[in-house]
PDB file of C-alpha atoms in Angstrom:
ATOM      1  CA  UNK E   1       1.673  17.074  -1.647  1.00 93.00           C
ATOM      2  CA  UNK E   2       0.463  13.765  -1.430  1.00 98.00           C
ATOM      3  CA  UNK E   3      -3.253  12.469  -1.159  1.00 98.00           C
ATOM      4  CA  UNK E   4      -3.810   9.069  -0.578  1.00 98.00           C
ATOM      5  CA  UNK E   5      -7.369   7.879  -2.060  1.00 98.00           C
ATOM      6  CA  UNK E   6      -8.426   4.644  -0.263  1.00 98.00           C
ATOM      7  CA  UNK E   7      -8.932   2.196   2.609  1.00 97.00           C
ATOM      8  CA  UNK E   8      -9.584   3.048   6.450  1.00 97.00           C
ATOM      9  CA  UNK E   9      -9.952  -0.340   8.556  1.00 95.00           C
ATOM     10  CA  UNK E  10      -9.914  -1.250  12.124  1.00 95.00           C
ATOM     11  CA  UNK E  11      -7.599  -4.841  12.891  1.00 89.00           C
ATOM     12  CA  UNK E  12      -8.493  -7.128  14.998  1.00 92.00           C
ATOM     13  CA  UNK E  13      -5.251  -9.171  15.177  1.00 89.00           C
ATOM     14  CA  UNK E  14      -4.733 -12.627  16.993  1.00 93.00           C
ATOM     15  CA  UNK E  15      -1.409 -14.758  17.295  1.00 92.00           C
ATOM     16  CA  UNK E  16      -0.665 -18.289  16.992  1.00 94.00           C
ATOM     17  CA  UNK E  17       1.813 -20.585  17.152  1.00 93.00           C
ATOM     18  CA  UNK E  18       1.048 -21.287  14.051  1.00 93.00           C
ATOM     19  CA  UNK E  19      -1.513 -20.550  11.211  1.00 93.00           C
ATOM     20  CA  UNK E  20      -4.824 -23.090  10.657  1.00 93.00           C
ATOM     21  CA  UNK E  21      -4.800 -25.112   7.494  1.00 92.00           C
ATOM     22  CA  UNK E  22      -8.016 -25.178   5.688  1.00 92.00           C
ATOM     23  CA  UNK E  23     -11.081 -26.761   8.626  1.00 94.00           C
ATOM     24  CA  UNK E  24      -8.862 -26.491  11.528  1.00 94.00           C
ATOM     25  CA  UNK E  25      -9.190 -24.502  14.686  1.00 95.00           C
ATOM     26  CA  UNK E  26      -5.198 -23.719  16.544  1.00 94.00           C
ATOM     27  CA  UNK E  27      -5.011 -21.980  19.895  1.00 94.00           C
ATOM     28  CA  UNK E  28      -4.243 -18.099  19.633  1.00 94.00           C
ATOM     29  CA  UNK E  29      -1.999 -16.797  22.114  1.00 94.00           C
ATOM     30  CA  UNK E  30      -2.702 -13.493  22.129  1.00 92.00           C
ATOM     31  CA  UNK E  31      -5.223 -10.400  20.773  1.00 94.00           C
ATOM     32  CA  UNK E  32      -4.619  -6.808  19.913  1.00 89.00           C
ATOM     33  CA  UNK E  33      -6.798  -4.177  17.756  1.00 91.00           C
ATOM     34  CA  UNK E  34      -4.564  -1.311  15.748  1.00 88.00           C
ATOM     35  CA  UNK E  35      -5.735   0.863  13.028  1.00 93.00           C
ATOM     36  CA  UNK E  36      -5.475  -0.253   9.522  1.00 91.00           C
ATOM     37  CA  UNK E  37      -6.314  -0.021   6.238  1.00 93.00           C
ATOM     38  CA  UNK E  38      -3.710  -0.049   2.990  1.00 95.00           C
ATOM     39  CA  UNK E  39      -4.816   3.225   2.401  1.00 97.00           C
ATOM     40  CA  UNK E  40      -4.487   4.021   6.236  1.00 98.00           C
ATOM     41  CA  UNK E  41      -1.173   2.525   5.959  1.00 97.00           C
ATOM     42  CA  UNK E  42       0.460   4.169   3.577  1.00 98.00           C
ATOM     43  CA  UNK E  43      -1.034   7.696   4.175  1.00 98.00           C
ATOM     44  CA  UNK E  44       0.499   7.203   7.788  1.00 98.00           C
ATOM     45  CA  UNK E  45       3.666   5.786   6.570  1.00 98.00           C
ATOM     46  CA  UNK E  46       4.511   8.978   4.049  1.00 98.00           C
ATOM     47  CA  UNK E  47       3.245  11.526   7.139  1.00 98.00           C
ATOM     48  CA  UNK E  48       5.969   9.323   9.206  1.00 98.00           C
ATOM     49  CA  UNK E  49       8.446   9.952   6.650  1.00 98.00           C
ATOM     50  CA  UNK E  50       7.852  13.706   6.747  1.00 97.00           C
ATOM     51  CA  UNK E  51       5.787  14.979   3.668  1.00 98.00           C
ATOM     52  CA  UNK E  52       2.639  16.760   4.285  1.00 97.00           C
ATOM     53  CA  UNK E  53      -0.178  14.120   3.100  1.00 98.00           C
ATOM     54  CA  UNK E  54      -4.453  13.913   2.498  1.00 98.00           C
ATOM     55  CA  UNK E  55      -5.880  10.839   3.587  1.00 98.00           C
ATOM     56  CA  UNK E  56      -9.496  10.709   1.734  1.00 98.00           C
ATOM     57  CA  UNK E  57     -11.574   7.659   1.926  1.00 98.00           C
ATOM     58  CA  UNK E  58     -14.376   7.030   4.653  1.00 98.00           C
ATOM     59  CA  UNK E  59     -15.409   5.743   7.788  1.00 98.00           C
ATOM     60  CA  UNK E  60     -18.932   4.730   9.705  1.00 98.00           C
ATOM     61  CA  UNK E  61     -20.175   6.022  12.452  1.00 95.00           C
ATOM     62  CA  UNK E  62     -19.625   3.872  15.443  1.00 94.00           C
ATOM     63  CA  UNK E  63     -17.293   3.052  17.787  1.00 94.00           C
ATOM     64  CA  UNK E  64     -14.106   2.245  15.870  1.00 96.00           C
ATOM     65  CA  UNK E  65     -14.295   5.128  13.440  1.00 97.00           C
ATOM     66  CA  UNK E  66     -11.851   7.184  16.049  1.00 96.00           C
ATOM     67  CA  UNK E  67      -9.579   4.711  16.670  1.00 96.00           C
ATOM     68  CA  UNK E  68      -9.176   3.873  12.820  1.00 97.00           C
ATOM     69  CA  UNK E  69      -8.109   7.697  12.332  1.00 97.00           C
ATOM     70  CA  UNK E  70      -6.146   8.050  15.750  1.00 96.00           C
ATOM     71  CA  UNK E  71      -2.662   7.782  14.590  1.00 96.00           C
ATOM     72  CA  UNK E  72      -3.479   9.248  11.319  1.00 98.00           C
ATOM     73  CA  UNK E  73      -4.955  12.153  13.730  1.00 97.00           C
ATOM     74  CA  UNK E  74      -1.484  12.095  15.628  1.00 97.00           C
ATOM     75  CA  UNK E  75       0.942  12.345  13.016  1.00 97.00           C
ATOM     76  CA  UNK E  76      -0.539  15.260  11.853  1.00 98.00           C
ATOM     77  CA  UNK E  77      -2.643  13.490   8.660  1.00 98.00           C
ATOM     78  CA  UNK E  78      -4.764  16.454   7.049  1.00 98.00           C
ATOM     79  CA  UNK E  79      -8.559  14.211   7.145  1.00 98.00           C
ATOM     80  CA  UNK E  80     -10.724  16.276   5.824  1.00 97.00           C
ATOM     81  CA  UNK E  81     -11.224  14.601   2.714  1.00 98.00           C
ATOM     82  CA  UNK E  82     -12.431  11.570   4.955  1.00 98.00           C
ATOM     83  CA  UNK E  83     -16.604  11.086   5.249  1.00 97.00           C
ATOM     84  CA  UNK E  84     -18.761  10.010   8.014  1.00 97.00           C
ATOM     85  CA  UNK E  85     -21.103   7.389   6.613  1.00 97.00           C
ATOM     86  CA  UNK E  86     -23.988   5.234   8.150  1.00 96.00           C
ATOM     87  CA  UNK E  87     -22.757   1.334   9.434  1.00 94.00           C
ATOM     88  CA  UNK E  88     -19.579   0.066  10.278  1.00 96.00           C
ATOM     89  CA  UNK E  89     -16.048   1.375   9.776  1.00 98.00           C
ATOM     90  CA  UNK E  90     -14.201  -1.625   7.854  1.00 97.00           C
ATOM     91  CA  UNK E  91     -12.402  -4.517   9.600  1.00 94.00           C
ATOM     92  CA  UNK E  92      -9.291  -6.692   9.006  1.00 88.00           C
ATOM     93  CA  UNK E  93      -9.641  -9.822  10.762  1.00 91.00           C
ATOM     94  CA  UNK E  94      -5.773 -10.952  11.184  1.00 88.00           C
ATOM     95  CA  UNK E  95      -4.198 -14.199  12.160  1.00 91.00           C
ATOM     96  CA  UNK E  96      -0.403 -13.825  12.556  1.00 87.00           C
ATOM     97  CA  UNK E  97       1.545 -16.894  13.143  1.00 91.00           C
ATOM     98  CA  UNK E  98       4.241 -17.721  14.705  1.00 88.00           C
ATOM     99  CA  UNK E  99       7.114 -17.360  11.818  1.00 84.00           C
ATOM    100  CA  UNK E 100       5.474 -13.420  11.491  1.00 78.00           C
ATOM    101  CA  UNK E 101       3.469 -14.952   8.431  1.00 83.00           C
ATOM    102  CA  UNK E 102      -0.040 -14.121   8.284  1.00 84.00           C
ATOM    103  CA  UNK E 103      -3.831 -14.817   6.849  1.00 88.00           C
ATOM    104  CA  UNK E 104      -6.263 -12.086   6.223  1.00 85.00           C
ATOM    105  CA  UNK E 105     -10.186 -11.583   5.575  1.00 87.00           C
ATOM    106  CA  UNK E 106     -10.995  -7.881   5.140  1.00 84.00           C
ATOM    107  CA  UNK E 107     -14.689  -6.790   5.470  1.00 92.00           C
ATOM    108  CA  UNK E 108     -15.352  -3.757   3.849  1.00 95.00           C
ATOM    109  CA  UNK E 109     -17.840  -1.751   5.499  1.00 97.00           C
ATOM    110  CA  UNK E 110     -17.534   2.314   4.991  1.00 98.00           C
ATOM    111  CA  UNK E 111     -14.689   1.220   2.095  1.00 98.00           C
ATOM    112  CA  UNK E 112     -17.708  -0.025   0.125  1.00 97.00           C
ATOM    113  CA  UNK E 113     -19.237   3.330  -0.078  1.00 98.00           C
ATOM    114  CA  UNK E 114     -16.719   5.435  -1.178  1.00 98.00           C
ATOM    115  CA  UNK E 115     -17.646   6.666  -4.928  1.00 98.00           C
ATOM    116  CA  UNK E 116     -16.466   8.105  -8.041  1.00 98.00           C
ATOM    117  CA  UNK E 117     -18.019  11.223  -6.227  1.00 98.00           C
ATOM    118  CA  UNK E 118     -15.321  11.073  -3.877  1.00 98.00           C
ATOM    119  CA  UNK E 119     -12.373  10.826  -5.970  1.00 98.00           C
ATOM    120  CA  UNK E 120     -13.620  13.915  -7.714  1.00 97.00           C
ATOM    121  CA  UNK E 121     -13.458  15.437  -5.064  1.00 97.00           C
ATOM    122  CA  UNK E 122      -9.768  14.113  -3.619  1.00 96.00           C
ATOM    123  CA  UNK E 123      -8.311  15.247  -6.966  1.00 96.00           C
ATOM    124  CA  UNK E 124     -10.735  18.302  -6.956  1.00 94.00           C
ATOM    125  CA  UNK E 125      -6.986  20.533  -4.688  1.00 92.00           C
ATOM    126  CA  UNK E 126      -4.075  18.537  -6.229  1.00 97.00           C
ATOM    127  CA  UNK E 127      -2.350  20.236  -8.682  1.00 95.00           C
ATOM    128  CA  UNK E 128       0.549  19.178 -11.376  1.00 95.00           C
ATOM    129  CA  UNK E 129       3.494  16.821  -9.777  1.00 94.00           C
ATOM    130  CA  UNK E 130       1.449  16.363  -6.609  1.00 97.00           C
ATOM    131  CA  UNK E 131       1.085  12.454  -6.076  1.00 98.00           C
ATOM    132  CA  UNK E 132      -1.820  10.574  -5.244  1.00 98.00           C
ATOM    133  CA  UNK E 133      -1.702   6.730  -4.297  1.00 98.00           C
ATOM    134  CA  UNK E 134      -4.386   4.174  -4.693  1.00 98.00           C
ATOM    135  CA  UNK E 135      -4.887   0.752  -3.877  1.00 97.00           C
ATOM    136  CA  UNK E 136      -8.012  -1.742  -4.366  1.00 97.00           C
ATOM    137  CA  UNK E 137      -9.942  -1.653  -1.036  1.00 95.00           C
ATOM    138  CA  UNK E 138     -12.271   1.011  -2.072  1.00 97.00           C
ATOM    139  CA  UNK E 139     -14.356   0.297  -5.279  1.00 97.00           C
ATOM    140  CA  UNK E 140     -13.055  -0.359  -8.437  1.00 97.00           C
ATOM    141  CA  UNK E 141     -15.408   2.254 -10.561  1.00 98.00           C
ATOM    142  CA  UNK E 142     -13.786   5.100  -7.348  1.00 98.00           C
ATOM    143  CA  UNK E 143     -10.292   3.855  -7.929  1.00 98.00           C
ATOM    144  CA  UNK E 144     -10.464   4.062 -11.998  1.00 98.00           C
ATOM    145  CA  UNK E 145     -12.109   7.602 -11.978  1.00 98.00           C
ATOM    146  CA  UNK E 146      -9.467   9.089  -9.532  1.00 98.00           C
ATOM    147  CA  UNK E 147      -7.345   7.594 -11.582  1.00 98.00           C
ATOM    148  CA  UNK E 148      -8.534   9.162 -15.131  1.00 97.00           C
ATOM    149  CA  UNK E 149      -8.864  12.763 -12.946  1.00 97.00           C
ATOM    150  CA  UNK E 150      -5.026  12.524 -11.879  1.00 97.00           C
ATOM    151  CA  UNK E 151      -3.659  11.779 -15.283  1.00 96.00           C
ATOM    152  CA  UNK E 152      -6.242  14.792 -17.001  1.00 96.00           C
ATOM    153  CA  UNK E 153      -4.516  16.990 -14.155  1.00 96.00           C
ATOM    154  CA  UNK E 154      -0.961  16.180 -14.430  1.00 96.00           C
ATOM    155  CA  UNK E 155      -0.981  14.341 -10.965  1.00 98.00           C
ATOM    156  CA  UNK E 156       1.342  11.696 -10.476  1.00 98.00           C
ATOM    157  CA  UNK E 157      -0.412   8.407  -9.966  1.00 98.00           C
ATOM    158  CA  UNK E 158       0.846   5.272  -7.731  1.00 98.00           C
ATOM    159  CA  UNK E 159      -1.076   2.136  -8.044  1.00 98.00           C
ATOM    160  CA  UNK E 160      -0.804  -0.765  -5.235  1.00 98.00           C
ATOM    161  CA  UNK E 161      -2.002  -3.703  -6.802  1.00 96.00           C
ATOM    162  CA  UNK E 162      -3.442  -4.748  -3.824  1.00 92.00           C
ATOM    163  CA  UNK E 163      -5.399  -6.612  -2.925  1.00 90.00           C
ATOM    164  CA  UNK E 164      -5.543  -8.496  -5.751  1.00 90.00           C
ATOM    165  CA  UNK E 165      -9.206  -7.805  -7.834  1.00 93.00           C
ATOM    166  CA  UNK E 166     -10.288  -9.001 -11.431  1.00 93.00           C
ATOM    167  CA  UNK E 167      -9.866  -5.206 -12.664  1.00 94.00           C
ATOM    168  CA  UNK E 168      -6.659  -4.983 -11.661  1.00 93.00           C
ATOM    169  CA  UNK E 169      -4.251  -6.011 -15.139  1.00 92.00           C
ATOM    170  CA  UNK E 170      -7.082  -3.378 -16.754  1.00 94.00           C
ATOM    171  CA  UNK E 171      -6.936  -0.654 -14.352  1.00 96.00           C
ATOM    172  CA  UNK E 172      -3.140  -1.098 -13.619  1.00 95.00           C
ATOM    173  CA  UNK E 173      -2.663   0.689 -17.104  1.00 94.00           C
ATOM    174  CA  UNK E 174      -4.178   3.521 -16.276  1.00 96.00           C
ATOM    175  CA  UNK E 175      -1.599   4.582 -13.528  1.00 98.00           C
ATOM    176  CA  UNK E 176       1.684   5.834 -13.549  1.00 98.00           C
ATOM    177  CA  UNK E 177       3.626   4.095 -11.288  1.00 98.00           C
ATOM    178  CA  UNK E 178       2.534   0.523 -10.697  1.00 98.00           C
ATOM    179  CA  UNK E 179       4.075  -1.623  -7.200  1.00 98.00           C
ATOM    180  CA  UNK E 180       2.999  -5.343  -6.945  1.00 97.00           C
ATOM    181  CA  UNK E 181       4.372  -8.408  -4.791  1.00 95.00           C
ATOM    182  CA  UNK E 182       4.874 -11.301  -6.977  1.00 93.00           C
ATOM    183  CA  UNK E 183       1.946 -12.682  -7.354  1.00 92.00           C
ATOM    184  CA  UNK E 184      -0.084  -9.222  -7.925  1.00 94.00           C
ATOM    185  CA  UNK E 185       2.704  -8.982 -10.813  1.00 95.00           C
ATOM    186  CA  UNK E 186       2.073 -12.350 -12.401  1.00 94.00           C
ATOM    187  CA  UNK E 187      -1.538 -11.691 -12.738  1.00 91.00           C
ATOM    188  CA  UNK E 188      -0.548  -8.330 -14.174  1.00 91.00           C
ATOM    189  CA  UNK E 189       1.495  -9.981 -16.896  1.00 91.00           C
ATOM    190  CA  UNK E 190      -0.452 -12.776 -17.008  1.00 89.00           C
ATOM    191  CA  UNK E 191       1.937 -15.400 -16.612  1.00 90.00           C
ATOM    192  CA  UNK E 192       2.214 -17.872 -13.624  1.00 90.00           C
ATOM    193  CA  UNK E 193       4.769 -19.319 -11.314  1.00 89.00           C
ATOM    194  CA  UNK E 194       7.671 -16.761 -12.740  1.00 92.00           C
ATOM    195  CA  UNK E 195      11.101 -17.186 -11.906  1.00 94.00           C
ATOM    196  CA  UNK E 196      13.662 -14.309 -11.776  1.00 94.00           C
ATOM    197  CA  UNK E 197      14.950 -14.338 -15.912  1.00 95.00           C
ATOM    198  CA  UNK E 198      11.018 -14.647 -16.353  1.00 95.00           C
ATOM    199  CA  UNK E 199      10.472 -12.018 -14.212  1.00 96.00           C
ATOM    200  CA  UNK E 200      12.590  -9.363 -15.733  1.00 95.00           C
ATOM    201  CA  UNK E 201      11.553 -10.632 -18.871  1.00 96.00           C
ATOM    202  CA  UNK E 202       8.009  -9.485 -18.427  1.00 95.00           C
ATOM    203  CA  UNK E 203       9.290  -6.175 -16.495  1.00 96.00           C
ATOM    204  CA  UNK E 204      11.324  -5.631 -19.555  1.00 97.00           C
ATOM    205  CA  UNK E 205       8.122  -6.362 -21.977  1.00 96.00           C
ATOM    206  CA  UNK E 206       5.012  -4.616 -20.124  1.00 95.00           C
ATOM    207  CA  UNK E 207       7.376  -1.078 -19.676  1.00 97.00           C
ATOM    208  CA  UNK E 208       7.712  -0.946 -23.448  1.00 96.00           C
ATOM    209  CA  UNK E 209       3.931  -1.418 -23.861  1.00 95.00           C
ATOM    210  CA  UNK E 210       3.133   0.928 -21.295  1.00 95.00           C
ATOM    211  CA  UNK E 211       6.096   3.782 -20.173  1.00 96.00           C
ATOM    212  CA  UNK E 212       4.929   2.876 -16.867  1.00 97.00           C
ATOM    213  CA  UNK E 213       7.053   2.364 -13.962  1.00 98.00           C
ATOM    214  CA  UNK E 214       6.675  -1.065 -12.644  1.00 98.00           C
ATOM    215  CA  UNK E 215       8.074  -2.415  -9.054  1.00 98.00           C
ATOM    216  CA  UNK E 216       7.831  -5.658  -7.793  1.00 97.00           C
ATOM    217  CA  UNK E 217       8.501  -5.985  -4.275  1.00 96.00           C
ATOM    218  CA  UNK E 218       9.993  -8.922  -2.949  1.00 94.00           C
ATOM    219  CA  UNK E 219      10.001  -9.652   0.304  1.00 89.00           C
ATOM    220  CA  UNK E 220      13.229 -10.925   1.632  1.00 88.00           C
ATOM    221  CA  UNK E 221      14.675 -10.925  -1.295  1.00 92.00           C
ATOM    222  CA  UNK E 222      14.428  -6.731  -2.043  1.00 94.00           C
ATOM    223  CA  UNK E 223      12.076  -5.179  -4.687  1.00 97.00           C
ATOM    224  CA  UNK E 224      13.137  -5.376  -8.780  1.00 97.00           C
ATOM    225  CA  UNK E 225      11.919  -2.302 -10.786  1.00 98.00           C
ATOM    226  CA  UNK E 226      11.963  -0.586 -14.195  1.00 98.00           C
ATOM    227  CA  UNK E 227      11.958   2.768 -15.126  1.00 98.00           C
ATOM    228  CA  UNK E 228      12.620   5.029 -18.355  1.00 96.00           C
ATOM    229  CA  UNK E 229      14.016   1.454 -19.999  1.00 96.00           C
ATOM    230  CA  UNK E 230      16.377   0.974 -16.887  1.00 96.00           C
ATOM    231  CA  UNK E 231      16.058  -2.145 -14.301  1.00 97.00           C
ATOM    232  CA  UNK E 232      16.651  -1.234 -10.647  1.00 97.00           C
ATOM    233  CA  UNK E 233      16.985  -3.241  -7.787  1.00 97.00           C
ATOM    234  CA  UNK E 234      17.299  -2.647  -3.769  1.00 96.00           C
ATOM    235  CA  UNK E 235      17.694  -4.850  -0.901  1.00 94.00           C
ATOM    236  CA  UNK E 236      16.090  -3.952   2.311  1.00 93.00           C
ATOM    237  CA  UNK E 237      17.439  -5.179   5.793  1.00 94.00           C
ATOM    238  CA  UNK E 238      18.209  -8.623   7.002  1.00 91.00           C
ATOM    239  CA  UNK E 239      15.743  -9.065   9.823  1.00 90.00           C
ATOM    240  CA  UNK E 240      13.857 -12.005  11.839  1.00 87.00           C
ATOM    241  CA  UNK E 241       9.927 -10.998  11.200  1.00 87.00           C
ATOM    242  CA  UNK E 242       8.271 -10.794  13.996  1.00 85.00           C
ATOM    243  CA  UNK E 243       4.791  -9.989  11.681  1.00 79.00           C
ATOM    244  CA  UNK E 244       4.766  -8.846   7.881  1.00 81.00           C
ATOM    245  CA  UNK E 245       1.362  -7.015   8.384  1.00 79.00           C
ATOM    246  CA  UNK E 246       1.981  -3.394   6.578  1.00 87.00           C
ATOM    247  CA  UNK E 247       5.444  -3.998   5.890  1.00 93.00           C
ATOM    248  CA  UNK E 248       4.075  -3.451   1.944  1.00 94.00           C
ATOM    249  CA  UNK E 249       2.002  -0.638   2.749  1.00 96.00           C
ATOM    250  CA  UNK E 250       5.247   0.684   4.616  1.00 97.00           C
ATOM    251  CA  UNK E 251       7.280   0.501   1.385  1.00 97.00           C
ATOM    252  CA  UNK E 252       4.656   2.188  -1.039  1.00 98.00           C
ATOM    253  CA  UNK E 253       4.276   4.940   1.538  1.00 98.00           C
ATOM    254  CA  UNK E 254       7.725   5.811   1.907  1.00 98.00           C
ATOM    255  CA  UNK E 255       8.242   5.171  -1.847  1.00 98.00           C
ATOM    256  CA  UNK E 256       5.651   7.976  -2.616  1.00 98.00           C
ATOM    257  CA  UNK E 257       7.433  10.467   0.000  1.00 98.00           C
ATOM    258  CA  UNK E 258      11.079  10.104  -1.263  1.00 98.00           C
ATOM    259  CA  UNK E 259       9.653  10.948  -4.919  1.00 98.00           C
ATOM    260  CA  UNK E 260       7.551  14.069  -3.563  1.00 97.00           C
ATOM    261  CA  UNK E 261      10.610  15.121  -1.350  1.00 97.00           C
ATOM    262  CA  UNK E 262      12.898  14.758  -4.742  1.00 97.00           C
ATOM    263  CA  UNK E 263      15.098  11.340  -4.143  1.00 97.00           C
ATOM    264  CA  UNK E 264      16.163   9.916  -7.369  1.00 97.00           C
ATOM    265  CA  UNK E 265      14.753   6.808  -8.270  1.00 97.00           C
ATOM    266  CA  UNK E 266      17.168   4.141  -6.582  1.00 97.00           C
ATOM    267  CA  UNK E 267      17.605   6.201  -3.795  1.00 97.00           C
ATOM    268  CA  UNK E 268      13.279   5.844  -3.536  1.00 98.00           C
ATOM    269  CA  UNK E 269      13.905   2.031  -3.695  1.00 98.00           C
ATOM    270  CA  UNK E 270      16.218   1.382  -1.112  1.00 97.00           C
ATOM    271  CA  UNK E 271      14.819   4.093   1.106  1.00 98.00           C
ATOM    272  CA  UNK E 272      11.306   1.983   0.934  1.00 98.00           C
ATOM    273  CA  UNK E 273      12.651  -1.264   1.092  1.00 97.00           C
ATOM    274  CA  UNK E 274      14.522  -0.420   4.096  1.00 97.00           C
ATOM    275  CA  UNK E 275      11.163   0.928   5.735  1.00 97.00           C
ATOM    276  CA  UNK E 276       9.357  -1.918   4.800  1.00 96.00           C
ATOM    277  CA  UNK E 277      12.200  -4.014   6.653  1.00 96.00           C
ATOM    278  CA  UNK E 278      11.714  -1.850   9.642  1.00 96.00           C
ATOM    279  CA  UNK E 279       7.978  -2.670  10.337  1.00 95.00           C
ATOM    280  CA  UNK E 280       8.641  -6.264  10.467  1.00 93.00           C
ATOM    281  CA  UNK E 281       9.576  -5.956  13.485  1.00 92.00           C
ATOM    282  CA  UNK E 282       6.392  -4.917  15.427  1.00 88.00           C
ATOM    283  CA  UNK E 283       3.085  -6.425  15.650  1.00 79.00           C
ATOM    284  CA  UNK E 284       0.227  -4.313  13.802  1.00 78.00           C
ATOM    285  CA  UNK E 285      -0.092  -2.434  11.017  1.00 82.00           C
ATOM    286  CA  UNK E 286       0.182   1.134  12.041  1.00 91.00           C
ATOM    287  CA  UNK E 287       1.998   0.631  14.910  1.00 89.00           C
ATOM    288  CA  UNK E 288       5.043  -0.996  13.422  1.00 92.00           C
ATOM    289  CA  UNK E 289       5.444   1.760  10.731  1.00 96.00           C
ATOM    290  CA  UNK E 290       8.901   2.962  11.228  1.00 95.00           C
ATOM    291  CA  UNK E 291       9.540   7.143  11.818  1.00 96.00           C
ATOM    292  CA  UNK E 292      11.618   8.311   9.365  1.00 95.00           C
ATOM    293  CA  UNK E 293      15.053   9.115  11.734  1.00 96.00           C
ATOM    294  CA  UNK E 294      14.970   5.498  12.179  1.00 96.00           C
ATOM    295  CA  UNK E 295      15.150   4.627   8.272  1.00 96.00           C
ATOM    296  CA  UNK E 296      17.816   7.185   7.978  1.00 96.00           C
ATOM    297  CA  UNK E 297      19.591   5.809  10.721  1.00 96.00           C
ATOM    298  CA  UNK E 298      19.214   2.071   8.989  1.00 94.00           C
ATOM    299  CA  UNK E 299      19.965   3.295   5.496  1.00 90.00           C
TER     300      UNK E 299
END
């Protein structure tokens, strides 16, 4: 089983030719709204790949609160670890330019109120060699006690380093499985502007501090990992992005799904990386989340 502790957003996406610098105001060319959330995300994207999965986390009570849970609701998404609270369910506000690149402002709303409480209670059913995955739109004092309840349970933990909060090199130690984009992993090791030697150097370095298992995804260019004193790498698919929105919540999602449904380790990789490939190639977060016949049929 998988629960995913975290992040339930409504996006409110708009597309321009290209993204504003810093002041500036650019024409949009279009506007959509699609469920969201990292949390949402990846929840959605391991029910998509066929394991049975817990989304817990929480919502408000007003209008987008059912459309932030419809496709969760769809899939079949067990949500009954997900509260009702007073105020606003969170947003993503979304500009998506024209090469598929993107800018982001995410306002937190019922994500702020999730508690320690709460990840008592997600952890409360798991049992040994379930998995839970985390990221850092909930707060961090939520995130670090689910985290302390998996590991005193035997659950296996996955850590998305995103986004990107001062706790994160701190509370990153504390999981099992850690998966970063480059610059989550640079403040992890605390070195900047890495190149690849660098960056296997420091893979290398933090596993035999740790034991953890690290993964740095790439975009383009595949993911990098290490595990048990082993680097691993995987391409994904050579695409033309039409928007990267969720492609990363895509990955960890299928990531956690191949491990609960027993795929060795590089076998996890490429499945992932191939997913995240996939949902480049549809606007939205949720909506571009590949099923998993299509991955197989890519892989």
């Amino acid at each position: 089983m998988i629960t995913v502790f975290g992040s339930i957003n409504m996006d409110l996406i708009a597309t321009t030719e290209r993204l504003p610098k810093p002041g500036e105001t650019v024409a949009g060319n279009g506007f959509a709204t699609a469920a969201g959330g990292k949390g949402a995300n990846q929840a959605l994207a391991a029910r998509r790949a066929g394991r049975y999965v817990h989304m817990a986390g929480a919502v408000g009570k007003d209008s987008f609160a059912a459309d932030a849970l419809a496709l969760l609701n769809d899939a079949g998404t067990d949500l009954s670890l997900v509260k009702h609270v007073d105020g606003p369910t969170g947003t993503a506000l979304i500009l998506v330019g024209g090469d598929g690149e993107n800018m982001i402002a995410v306002v937190p709303g019922a994500n702020g109120l999730v508690t320690p409480d709460d990840a008592e209670t997600a952890i409360g059913g798991m049992k040994e060699g379930d998995i839970l995955m985390l990221q850092f739109e909930v707060p961090a004092d939520a995130v670090e006690r689910a985290l302390s309840a998996a590991r005193a349970k035997g659950v296996t933990s996955i850590l998305n380093l995103a986004p990107l909060i001062p706790d994160a090199p701190r509370l990153g130690r504390l999981a099992d499985i850690v998966i970063a984009n480059e610059t989550e992993f640079e403040r992890l090791a605390g070195q900047d502007g890495m190149n690849a030697p660098a960056r296997e150097a420091a893979l290398t370095r933090l596993h035999a501090e740790t034991g953890q298992t690290l993964i740095v995804t790439l975009g383009g260019d595949g993911v990098i990992a290490i595990r048990d004193g082993a680097i691993s790498r995987a391409q994904g698919l050579k695409i033309e992005p039409v928007d990267t929105v969720g492609a990363g919540d895509t990955f960890c999602g299928y990531f956690a799904a191949s491990l609960d449904e027993g795929l060795d380790f590089a076998s996890a990789l490429r499945r992932a990386a191939v997913a995240g490939s996939l949902a480049c190639l549809k606007s939205g977060a949720q909506p571009s989340i590949p099923l998993g016949e299509d991955v197989a049929a890519r892989i």
